[in-house]
Every structure is written in structure tokens, then in C-alpha cells.
């Protein structure tokens, strides 16, 4: 008896279909689908806070980045600082003798290399500006002069060790000289950023 070609084709087709992987029913999950997906990384959040302080006669802006670092702007000069161990409060330093130590957002201490330590006060409000220099007791200034176009201010603190402070460009730039040299016609010295300053009258 001779097998018909159609029967032979049917046997081959059935054999080949048995070799095919089983089709998954719609809606069922494969092993790859059921494997736990890796957690998505949350977008980095910016934990940046900025507070203004007045340290003696110097305006200071401190911007904290989390708990580990801060940028402290003193008289137009920025000091990048890292967190340092402190018995209380938060202390930051740059490893070069400049430190900023606060207890909360309303009091602290600024120490710049080669200059006397300054006590600091702040408003405690995030983003607030430092108290205006004019808000200080002007009786503490041994000498004060102002001008305009552009606006400027020069003050020499009274006392055994005078301190020279100059604001220019309507207060946009401040230069501080901790121990200026007094001459017969005024005071002179070098600011923390290396700018030579001479006040004559």
C-alpha cells in the first residue's frame, strides 16, 4: 500500500509543530517579566539653603549644601568649605585657616586667616539679606564718608585697632582691611582678596 502525499505532508507538519516552543497564553507572564525590575533612581534633590549674617562689620552670605559643605562669601570673596567636627553647632573650614562656625541660623563665629575672630548674627530667615551696614551703630565708626555716581561708603572703626571697610558700586563690592596702616592723610592696606586700598582725605 502506497502512502498518499497528503498524509505524508500532514505527518511532517505535525512533527515540526511539536518542535516549536509553546506559545504563551496572552496575559501570562514569562520568567523575564516576573523578575523584579531594578528600583528607579530618584532624581537628585538640591538641599541648598542660603542665610545672611553680619560678622562684626562684615556682611557674610553662607550657602549650605546638605550637611557636608558650604560656600561662605565674605566681602565679595568666596570661601568653599567642608564640614569639620564640632562640639556643638555646625563648623565649616577650608583647611587654610578660614572657618565659619554657626549655632543655628542666628549666631556664629567667623575666623579668617590672619584676622581677628568675629562674632556673627543672622536674621534666621532663609535667603534674607544681611542687616544693612547703616543699621549698625554709626557711633562705632571713627570716620565715615559716602559718595555717589556710583555709590560708595568708607568707614574706619574707632578703637585702638582701627578696621577699614569700603563699599563700592552701591554696595555690590565690599573690601575689608582688618588692620590698616594710618598715615597723616588717611589709611591704607590690602583686602583679603589682595586688592590694595588707600583712603585719603
CSV table of C-alpha atoms in Angstrom, one decimal:
chain,number,residue,atom,x,y,z
A,1,UNK,CA,0.0,0.0,0.0
A,2,UNK,CA,1.3,3.4,-1.0
A,3,UNK,CA,1.0,6.4,1.4
A,4,UNK,CA,-0.7,9.3,-0.1
A,5,UNK,CA,1.4,12.5,-0.4
A,6,UNK,CA,-1.1,14.5,1.6
A,7,UNK,CA,-0.8,12.1,4.6
A,8,UNK,CA,3.0,12.3,4.4
A,9,UNK,CA,2.8,16.2,4.5
A,10,UNK,CA,0.4,16.0,7.5
A,11,UNK,CA,2.9,13.8,9.5
A,12,UNK,CA,5.8,16.2,8.7
A,13,UNK,CA,3.8,19.3,9.6
A,14,UNK,CA,2.7,17.7,12.9
A,15,UNK,CA,6.3,16.7,13.7
A,16,UNK,CA,7.6,20.2,13.0
A,17,UNK,CA,4.9,21.8,15.1
A,18,UNK,CA,5.9,19.7,18.0
A,19,UNK,CA,9.4,21.1,17.8
A,20,UNK,CA,8.1,24.7,18.2
A,21,UNK,CA,8.3,26.3,21.7
A,22,UNK,CA,4.9,26.5,23.4
A,23,UNK,CA,3.1,29.8,22.7
A,24,UNK,CA,2.4,31.7,25.9
A,25,UNK,CA,-1.2,32.5,26.5
A,26,UNK,CA,-2.0,36.1,26.3
A,27,UNK,CA,-1.8,37.8,29.7
A,28,UNK,CA,0.6,35.3,31.3
A,29,UNK,CA,4.0,36.5,32.4
A,30,UNK,CA,7.3,34.9,31.4
A,31,UNK,CA,10.2,34.5,33.8
A,32,UNK,CA,11.8,37.6,32.5
A,33,UNK,CA,8.6,39.6,33.0
A,34,UNK,CA,8.3,38.4,36.6
A,35,UNK,CA,11.9,39.2,37.6
A,36,UNK,CA,11.9,42.2,39.9
A,37,UNK,CA,12.7,45.4,38.0
A,38,UNK,CA,15.6,47.4,39.4
A,39,UNK,CA,14.5,50.3,41.5
A,40,UNK,CA,14.5,53.6,39.7
A,41,UNK,CA,16.9,56.2,41.0
A,42,UNK,CA,15.1,59.2,42.4
A,43,UNK,CA,16.2,62.5,40.9
A,44,UNK,CA,18.9,64.2,42.9
A,45,UNK,CA,17.3,66.9,45.0
A,46,UNK,CA,19.1,70.1,45.8
A,47,UNK,CA,19.4,70.6,49.5
A,48,UNK,CA,20.8,74.1,49.2
A,49,UNK,CA,20.0,76.8,51.8
A,50,UNK,CA,21.4,80.3,52.0
A,51,UNK,CA,21.5,82.6,55.0
A,52,UNK,CA,22.9,86.1,55.6
A,53,UNK,CA,24.9,87.1,58.6
A,54,UNK,CA,26.7,90.2,59.8
A,55,UNK,CA,30.0,89.3,61.4
A,56,UNK,CA,31.3,92.3,63.2
A,57,UNK,CA,31.2,94.9,60.4
A,58,UNK,CA,31.4,92.4,57.6
A,59,UNK,CA,28.4,91.1,55.6
A,60,UNK,CA,28.5,87.3,55.1
A,61,UNK,CA,26.4,85.0,52.9
A,62,UNK,CA,26.5,81.3,53.8
A,63,UNK,CA,25.1,78.8,51.3
A,64,UNK,CA,24.9,75.3,52.8
A,65,UNK,CA,24.8,72.2,50.5
A,66,UNK,CA,23.4,69.4,52.7
A,67,UNK,CA,25.4,68.7,55.8
A,68,UNK,CA,28.8,68.3,54.1
A,69,UNK,CA,29.8,71.6,52.5
A,70,UNK,CA,29.1,75.4,52.4
A,71,UNK,CA,30.2,78.4,50.4
A,72,UNK,CA,30.9,81.4,52.6
A,73,UNK,CA,31.0,84.8,50.8
A,74,UNK,CA,32.9,87.5,52.7
A,75,UNK,CA,33.3,90.9,51.2
A,76,UNK,CA,33.0,89.6,47.6
A,77,UNK,CA,35.4,86.7,48.2
A,78,UNK,CA,34.0,83.1,48.2
A,79,UNK,CA,35.5,80.5,50.5
A,80,UNK,CA,34.4,76.9,49.6
A,81,UNK,CA,34.4,75.0,52.9
A,82,UNK,CA,33.8,71.4,54.1
A,83,UNK,CA,32.2,70.2,57.3
A,84,UNK,CA,34.5,69.8,60.3
A,85,UNK,CA,33.9,68.2,63.6
A,86,UNK,CA,32.3,70.5,66.2
A,87,UNK,CA,31.3,70.0,69.8
A,88,UNK,CA,28.1,71.9,69.0
A,89,UNK,CA,26.5,73.6,66.0
A,90,UNK,CA,27.9,73.3,62.5
A,91,UNK,CA,31.5,74.1,61.7
A,92,UNK,CA,33.0,74.5,58.2
A,93,UNK,CA,36.5,75.2,57.2
A,94,UNK,CA,38.7,75.3,54.1
A,95,UNK,CA,41.8,73.8,55.6
A,96,UNK,CA,43.7,77.1,55.2
A,97,UNK,CA,42.8,78.8,58.4
A,98,UNK,CA,39.4,80.1,57.4
A,99,UNK,CA,36.4,78.8,59.4
A,100,UNK,CA,32.7,79.6,59.8
A,101,UNK,CA,31.0,78.1,62.9
A,102,UNK,CA,27.3,78.6,63.5
A,103,UNK,CA,24.8,77.6,66.1
A,104,UNK,CA,21.5,77.6,64.2
A,105,UNK,CA,20.9,80.5,61.8
A,106,UNK,CA,21.1,83.4,64.1
A,107,UNK,CA,24.6,83.3,65.7
A,108,UNK,CA,28.0,82.1,64.8
A,109,UNK,CA,31.7,82.9,64.6
A,110,UNK,CA,33.8,83.8,61.5
A,111,UNK,CA,37.6,83.3,61.6
A,112,UNK,CA,39.6,84.4,58.6
A,113,UNK,CA,43.3,83.6,58.5
A,114,UNK,CA,45.4,86.4,59.9
A,115,UNK,CA,42.4,88.4,61.1
A,116,UNK,CA,40.7,88.6,64.5
A,117,UNK,CA,37.7,86.3,65.2
A,118,UNK,CA,34.3,88.0,64.5
A,119,UNK,CA,31.0,87.2,66.2
A,120,UNK,CA,28.1,86.8,63.8
A,121,UNK,CA,24.4,87.4,64.0
A,122,UNK,CA,21.8,86.5,61.4
A,123,UNK,CA,18.1,87.0,60.7
A,124,UNK,CA,17.4,83.3,60.8
A,125,UNK,CA,15.4,83.6,57.6
A,126,UNK,CA,16.5,81.7,54.5
A,127,UNK,CA,17.5,83.9,51.7
A,128,UNK,CA,17.3,87.1,53.7
A,129,UNK,CA,19.9,89.8,53.2
A,130,UNK,CA,22.4,90.7,55.9
A,131,UNK,CA,21.4,93.6,58.1
A,132,UNK,CA,22.4,96.8,56.3
A,133,UNK,CA,25.6,98.4,57.3
A,134,UNK,CA,23.7,101.6,58.1
A,135,UNK,CA,21.7,99.7,60.7
A,136,UNK,CA,24.8,99.4,62.8
A,137,UNK,CA,25.5,102.0,65.5
A,138,UNK,CA,27.3,104.7,63.5
A,139,UNK,CA,28.8,105.9,66.7
A,140,UNK,CA,31.2,102.9,66.4
A,141,UNK,CA,32.7,104.4,63.2
A,142,UNK,CA,35.6,106.7,64.0
A,143,UNK,CA,35.5,108.0,60.4
A,144,UNK,CA,32.7,107.7,57.8
A,145,UNK,CA,32.4,109.1,54.3
A,146,UNK,CA,30.0,108.5,51.5
A,147,UNK,CA,29.6,109.4,47.8
A,148,UNK,CA,27.6,108.7,44.7
A,149,UNK,CA,27.8,108.0,41.0
A,150,UNK,CA,28.4,105.2,41.6
A,151,UNK,CA,27.5,105.0,45.3
A,152,UNK,CA,30.3,104.3,47.8
A,153,UNK,CA,31.0,104.2,51.5
A,154,UNK,CA,34.2,104.2,53.6
A,155,UNK,CA,34.3,103.6,57.3
A,156,UNK,CA,37.1,103.3,59.8
A,157,UNK,CA,36.1,101.7,63.1
A,158,UNK,CA,37.1,103.6,66.2
A,159,UNK,CA,39.3,102.0,68.8
A,160,UNK,CA,42.9,101.0,69.5
A,161,UNK,CA,42.9,98.8,66.3
A,162,UNK,CA,41.0,100.6,63.5
A,163,UNK,CA,39.3,98.5,60.9
A,164,UNK,CA,38.8,99.9,57.4
A,165,UNK,CA,35.7,98.9,55.4
A,166,UNK,CA,34.9,100.2,51.9
A,167,UNK,CA,31.8,99.5,49.8
A,168,UNK,CA,31.7,100.4,46.1
A,169,UNK,CA,29.1,100.1,43.3
A,170,UNK,CA,26.2,100.8,45.6
A,171,UNK,CA,27.3,98.1,48.0
A,172,UNK,CA,27.9,95.4,45.3
A,173,UNK,CA,31.6,95.1,46.3
A,174,UNK,CA,32.9,95.2,49.9
A,175,UNK,CA,36.6,95.4,50.8
A,176,UNK,CA,37.7,94.8,54.4
A,177,UNK,CA,41.1,95.7,55.9
A,178,UNK,CA,41.4,94.3,59.4
A,179,UNK,CA,44.5,96.4,60.4
A,180,UNK,CA,45.1,99.3,58.1
A,181,UNK,CA,48.1,101.5,58.3
A,182,UNK,CA,47.3,105.0,59.4
A,183,UNK,CA,49.2,107.8,57.8
A,184,UNK,CA,49.0,111.6,58.1
A,185,UNK,CA,46.4,111.8,55.3
A,186,UNK,CA,44.4,108.6,55.8
A,187,UNK,CA,44.6,104.8,56.0
A,188,UNK,CA,45.8,102.1,53.6
A,189,UNK,CA,46.1,98.3,53.5
A,190,UNK,CA,45.4,95.2,51.5
A,191,UNK,CA,42.0,93.5,51.4
A,192,UNK,CA,41.6,89.7,51.8
A,193,UNK,CA,41.4,89.3,48.0
A,194,UNK,CA,44.7,91.1,47.5
A,195,UNK,CA,43.2,94.4,46.4
A,196,UNK,CA,45.3,97.4,47.7
A,197,UNK,CA,43.1,100.1,49.3
A,198,UNK,CA,44.1,103.6,50.2
A,199,UNK,CA,41.7,106.1,51.8
A,200,UNK,CA,42.9,109.7,51.8
A,201,UNK,CA,41.3,112.9,52.8
